[in-house]
Amino acid sequence: MANHKSSLKRIRQDKKKAEHNHYYAKTMRNAVRKLRAMTNKEEAAALYPKVQKMLDKLAKNNIIHKNKAANLKSSLCNHIAQLG
């Protein structure tokens, strides 16, 4: 257990930040899952810019890695292109 006042504060801050990051990462995963489940090309194409914006923001804030965001955007784009 931490002995210093500053380390106790750091533990509190880290816990709060982890909870914050988890919320946004989970929201992103749900949005990606929802987009992948779509079968209508027009609906998926309409939702894609919102998901793309979300991924870019999370990558900018280091909640997810920038390459992960790029890979997800690419795979979602391919998914939309394959819809009929």
Coordinates of N, CA, C and O in Angstrom, one line a residue:
M1 N 0.8 -1.2 0.0 CA 0.0 0.0 0.0 C 0.9 1.2 0.0 O 2.0 1.2 0.6
A2 N 0.4 2.3 -0.6 CA 1.2 3.5 -0.7 C 1.3 4.2 0.6 O 0.4 4.2 1.4
N3 N 2.4 4.8 0.8 CA 2.6 5.5 2.1 C 2.6 7.1 2.0 O 2.4 7.7 2.9
H4 N 2.8 7.6 0.8 CA 2.9 9.0 0.6 C 1.5 9.6 0.2 O 0.7 8.9 -0.5
K5 N 1.3 10.8 0.6 CA 0.0 11.5 0.2 C -0.1 11.6 -1.3 O -1.2 11.4 -1.8
S6 N 1.0 11.9 -1.9 CA 0.9 12.1 -3.4 C 0.7 10.8 -4.1 O 0.0 10.8 -5.1
S7 N 1.2 9.7 -3.6 CA 0.9 8.4 -4.3 C -0.5 7.9 -4.0 O -1.1 7.3 -4.9
L8 N -1.1 8.3 -2.9 CA -2.5 8.0 -2.7 C -3.4 8.8 -3.7 O -4.3 8.2 -4.2
K9 N -3.0 10.0 -3.9 CA -3.8 10.9 -4.8 C -3.6 10.3 -6.2 O -4.6 10.3 -7.0
R10 N -2.4 9.9 -6.6 CA -2.2 9.3 -7.9 C -3.0 8.0 -8.1 O -3.6 7.8 -9.2
I11 N -3.2 7.2 -7.1 CA -4.0 6.0 -7.2 C -5.4 6.4 -7.5 O -6.1 5.8 -8.3
R12 N -5.9 7.4 -6.7 CA -7.3 7.9 -7.0 C -7.5 8.4 -8.4 O -8.5 8.1 -9.1
Q13 N -6.5 9.2 -8.9 CA -6.6 9.8 -10.2 C -6.6 8.7 -11.3 O -7.3 8.7 -12.2
D14 N -5.7 7.7 -11.1 CA -5.6 6.6 -12.0 C -6.8 5.8 -12.1 O -7.3 5.4 -13.2
K15 N -7.5 5.5 -11.0 CA -8.7 4.8 -11.0 C -9.8 5.5 -11.7 O -10.5 4.9 -12.5
K16 N -9.9 6.8 -11.5 CA -10.9 7.6 -12.1 C -10.7 7.7 -13.6 O -11.6 7.6 -14.5
K17 N -9.4 7.9 -14.1 CA -9.0 7.9 -15.5 C -9.3 6.6 -16.2 O -9.8 6.6 -17.3
A18 N -9.0 5.5 -15.5 CA -9.2 4.2 -16.1 C -10.7 3.9 -16.3 O -11.1 3.4 -17.3
E19 N -11.5 4.4 -15.3 CA -13.0 4.2 -15.5 C -13.5 5.1 -16.7 O -14.3 4.6 -17.5
H20 N -13.0 6.3 -16.8 CA -13.3 7.2 -17.9 C -12.9 6.5 -19.2 O -13.7 6.5 -20.2
N21 N -11.7 6.0 -19.3 CA -11.2 5.4 -20.6 C -12.0 4.2 -20.9 O -12.4 3.9 -22.1
H22 N -12.4 3.4 -19.9 CA -13.1 2.2 -20.1 C -14.5 2.5 -20.7 O -15.0 1.8 -21.6
Y23 N -15.2 3.5 -20.2 CA -16.5 3.9 -20.7 C -16.4 4.3 -22.2 O -17.2 3.8 -23.0
Y24 N -15.5 5.1 -22.6 CA -15.4 5.5 -24.0 C -14.9 4.4 -24.9 O -15.4 4.2 -26.0
A25 N -14.0 3.5 -24.4 CA -13.6 2.3 -25.2 C -14.8 1.4 -25.4 O -14.9 0.8 -26.5
K26 N -15.6 1.2 -24.4 CA -16.7 0.3 -24.5 C -17.8 0.9 -25.4 O -18.4 0.1 -26.2
T27 N -18.0 2.2 -25.4 CA -18.9 2.8 -26.3 C -18.5 2.7 -27.7 O -19.3 2.4 -28.6
M28 N -17.2 2.8 -27.9 CA -16.6 2.6 -29.3 C -16.8 1.2 -29.8 O -17.2 1.0 -30.9
R29 N -16.5 0.2 -28.9 CA -16.7 -1.2 -29.3 C -18.2 -1.5 -29.6 O -18.4 -2.2 -30.6
N30 N -19.1 -0.9 -28.9 CA -20.5 -1.1 -29.2 C -20.9 -0.5 -30.5 O -21.7 -1.1 -31.3
A31 N -20.4 0.7 -30.8 CA -20.7 1.3 -32.1 C -20.1 0.5 -33.2 O -20.8 0.3 -34.3
V32 N -18.9 0.0 -33.1 CA -18.3 -0.8 -34.2 C -19.1 -2.1 -34.3 O -19.4 -2.5 -35.5
R33 N -19.5 -2.7 -33.2 CA -20.3 -4.0 -33.3 C -21.7 -3.7 -34.0 O -22.1 -4.5 -34.8
K34 N -22.3 -2.6 -33.7 CA -23.6 -2.2 -34.3 C -23.4 -2.0 -35.8 O -24.2 -2.5 -36.6
L35 N -22.3 -1.3 -36.2 CA -22.1 -1.1 -37.6 C -21.8 -2.4 -38.4 O -22.3 -2.6 -39.5
R36 N -21.1 -3.3 -37.8 CA -20.8 -4.6 -38.4 C -22.0 -5.5 -38.5 O -22.1 -6.3 -39.4
A37 N -23.0 -5.3 -37.6 CA -24.2 -6.1 -37.7 C -25.2 -5.6 -38.7 O -26.1 -6.3 -39.1
M38 N -25.0 -4.4 -39.3 CA -25.9 -3.8 -40.2 C -25.8 -4.6 -41.6 O -24.7 -5.0 -42.0
T39 N -27.0 -4.7 -42.2 CA -27.0 -5.4 -43.5 C -27.4 -4.4 -44.6 O -27.3 -4.7 -45.8
N40 N -28.0 -3.2 -44.2 CA -28.4 -2.2 -45.2 C -27.2 -1.3 -45.5 O -26.7 -0.6 -44.5
K41 N -26.8 -1.2 -46.7 CA -25.7 -0.4 -47.1 C -25.9 1.1 -46.8 O -25.0 1.8 -46.3
E42 N -27.1 1.7 -47.0 CA -27.3 3.1 -46.8 C -27.2 3.5 -45.3 O -26.7 4.5 -45.0
E43 N -27.8 2.6 -44.5 CA -27.8 2.9 -43.1 C -26.4 2.8 -42.5 O -25.9 3.6 -41.7
A44 N -25.6 1.8 -43.0 CA -24.2 1.6 -42.6 C -23.4 2.8 -43.0 O -22.6 3.3 -42.3
A45 N -23.6 3.2 -44.3 CA -22.8 4.4 -44.8 C -23.2 5.7 -44.0 O -22.3 6.5 -43.9
A46 N -24.4 5.8 -43.5 CA -24.8 7.0 -42.8 C -24.2 7.0 -41.4 O -23.9 8.0 -40.8
L47 N -24.0 5.8 -40.8 CA -23.5 5.7 -39.4 C -22.0 5.7 -39.4 O -21.4 6.2 -38.4
Y48 N -21.3 5.4 -40.5 CA -19.9 5.3 -40.6 C -19.2 6.6 -40.2 O -18.2 6.5 -39.4
P49 N -19.6 7.8 -40.7 CA -18.8 9.0 -40.3 C -18.9 9.2 -38.8 O -17.9 9.7 -38.2
K50 N -19.9 8.9 -38.1 CA -20.0 9.1 -36.6 C -19.0 8.1 -36.0 O -18.3 8.5 -35.0
V51 N -18.9 6.9 -36.4 CA -18.0 5.9 -35.8 C -16.6 6.3 -36.1 O -15.7 6.3 -35.3
Q52 N -16.3 6.8 -37.3 CA -15.0 7.3 -37.7 C -14.6 8.4 -36.8 O -13.4 8.5 -36.4
K53 N -15.4 9.4 -36.6 CA -15.1 10.5 -35.8 C -14.8 10.0 -34.3 O -13.8 10.5 -33.7
M54 N -15.6 9.1 -33.8 CA -15.3 8.5 -32.5 C -14.0 7.9 -32.4 O -13.2 8.1 -31.4
L55 N -13.6 7.1 -33.4 CA -12.3 6.4 -33.4 C -11.2 7.4 -33.5 O -10.2 7.3 -32.8
D56 N -11.3 8.4 -34.3 CA -10.3 9.5 -34.4 C -10.1 10.2 -33.1 O -8.9 10.5 -32.7
K57 N -11.2 10.5 -32.4 CA -11.0 11.2 -31.1 C -10.4 10.3 -30.1 O -9.5 10.8 -29.3
L58 N -10.7 9.1 -30.0 CA -10.1 8.2 -29.0 C -8.7 8.0 -29.3 O -7.9 7.9 -28.4
A59 N -8.3 7.9 -30.6 CA -6.9 7.7 -30.9 C -6.1 9.0 -30.6 O -5.0 8.9 -30.1
K60 N -6.7 10.2 -30.8 CA -6.1 11.4 -30.5 C -5.8 11.5 -29.0 O -4.7 12.1 -28.6
N61 N -6.7 11.0 -28.2 CA -6.6 11.1 -26.7 C -5.9 9.9 -26.1 O -5.9 9.7 -24.9
N62 N -5.3 9.1 -26.9 CA -4.5 7.9 -26.5 C -5.4 6.9 -25.7 O -4.8 6.2 -24.8
I63 N -6.7 6.8 -26.0 CA -7.5 5.8 -25.3 C -7.3 4.5 -26.1 O -7.3 3.4 -25.5
I64 N -7.2 4.6 -27.4 CA -6.9 3.5 -28.3 C -5.7 3.9 -29.1 O -5.4 5.1 -29.3
H65 N -4.9 3.0 -29.6 CA -3.7 3.3 -30.5 C -4.2 3.8 -31.8 O -5.2 3.3 -32.3
K66 N -3.4 4.7 -32.4 CA -3.8 5.2 -33.7 C -3.8 4.2 -34.8 O -4.7 4.3 -35.7
N67 N -3.0 3.2 -34.7 CA -3.0 2.1 -35.7 C -4.3 1.2 -35.6 O -4.8 0.8 -36.5
K68 N -4.7 1.0 -34.3 CA -6.0 0.3 -34.1 C -7.1 1.0 -34.7 O -8.0 0.4 -35.3
A69 N -7.2 2.3 -34.5 CA -8.2 3.2 -35.1 C -8.2 3.0 -36.6 O -9.2 2.9 -37.3
A70 N -7.0 3.1 -37.2 CA -6.9 3.0 -38.7 C -7.3 1.6 -39.1 O -8.0 1.5 -40.2
N71 N -7.0 0.6 -38.4 CA -7.4 -0.8 -38.8 C -8.9 -0.9 -38.7 O -9.5 -1.6 -39.6
L72 N -9.5 -0.4 -37.7 CA -10.9 -0.5 -37.5 C -11.6 0.2 -38.6 O -12.6 -0.3 -39.2
K73 N -11.2 1.4 -38.9 CA -11.8 2.2 -40.0 C -11.7 1.5 -41.3 O -12.7 1.5 -42.1
S74 N -10.6 1.0 -41.6 CA -10.4 0.3 -42.8 C -11.3 -1.0 -43.0 O -11.9 -1.2 -44.0
S75 N -11.4 -1.7 -41.9 CA -12.2 -3.0 -41.9 C -13.7 -2.6 -42.0 O -14.4 -3.3 -42.7
L76 N -14.1 -1.5 -41.4 CA -15.5 -1.1 -41.5 C -15.8 -0.6 -42.9 O -16.9 -0.8 -43.4
C77 N -14.8 0.1 -43.5 CA -15.0 0.6 -44.9 C -15.2 -0.6 -45.8 O -16.1 -0.6 -46.7
N78 N -14.4 -1.6 -45.6 CA -14.5 -2.8 -46.4 C -15.8 -3.5 -46.2 O -16.4 -4.0 -47.2
H79 N -16.3 -3.5 -45.0 CA -17.6 -4.2 -44.7 C -18.7 -3.4 -45.4 O -19.6 -4.1 -46.0
I80 N -18.7 -2.1 -45.4 CA -19.7 -1.3 -46.0 C -19.7 -1.5 -47.5 O -20.7 -1.7 -48.2
A81 N -18.5 -1.6 -48.1 CA -18.3 -1.8 -49.5 C -18.9 -3.2 -50.0 O -19.4 -3.3 -51.1
Q82 N -18.8 -4.2 -49.1 CA -19.2 -5.5 -49.5 C -20.7 -5.7 -49.3 O -21.3 -6.7 -49.8
L83 N -21.4 -4.8 -48.6 CA -22.8 -4.9 -48.4 C -23.5 -4.7 -49.8 O -23.1 -3.9 -50.6
G84 N -24.6 -5.4 -50.0 CA -25.3 -5.3 -51.2 C -26.5 -4.5 -51.3 O -27.3 -4.1 -50.5

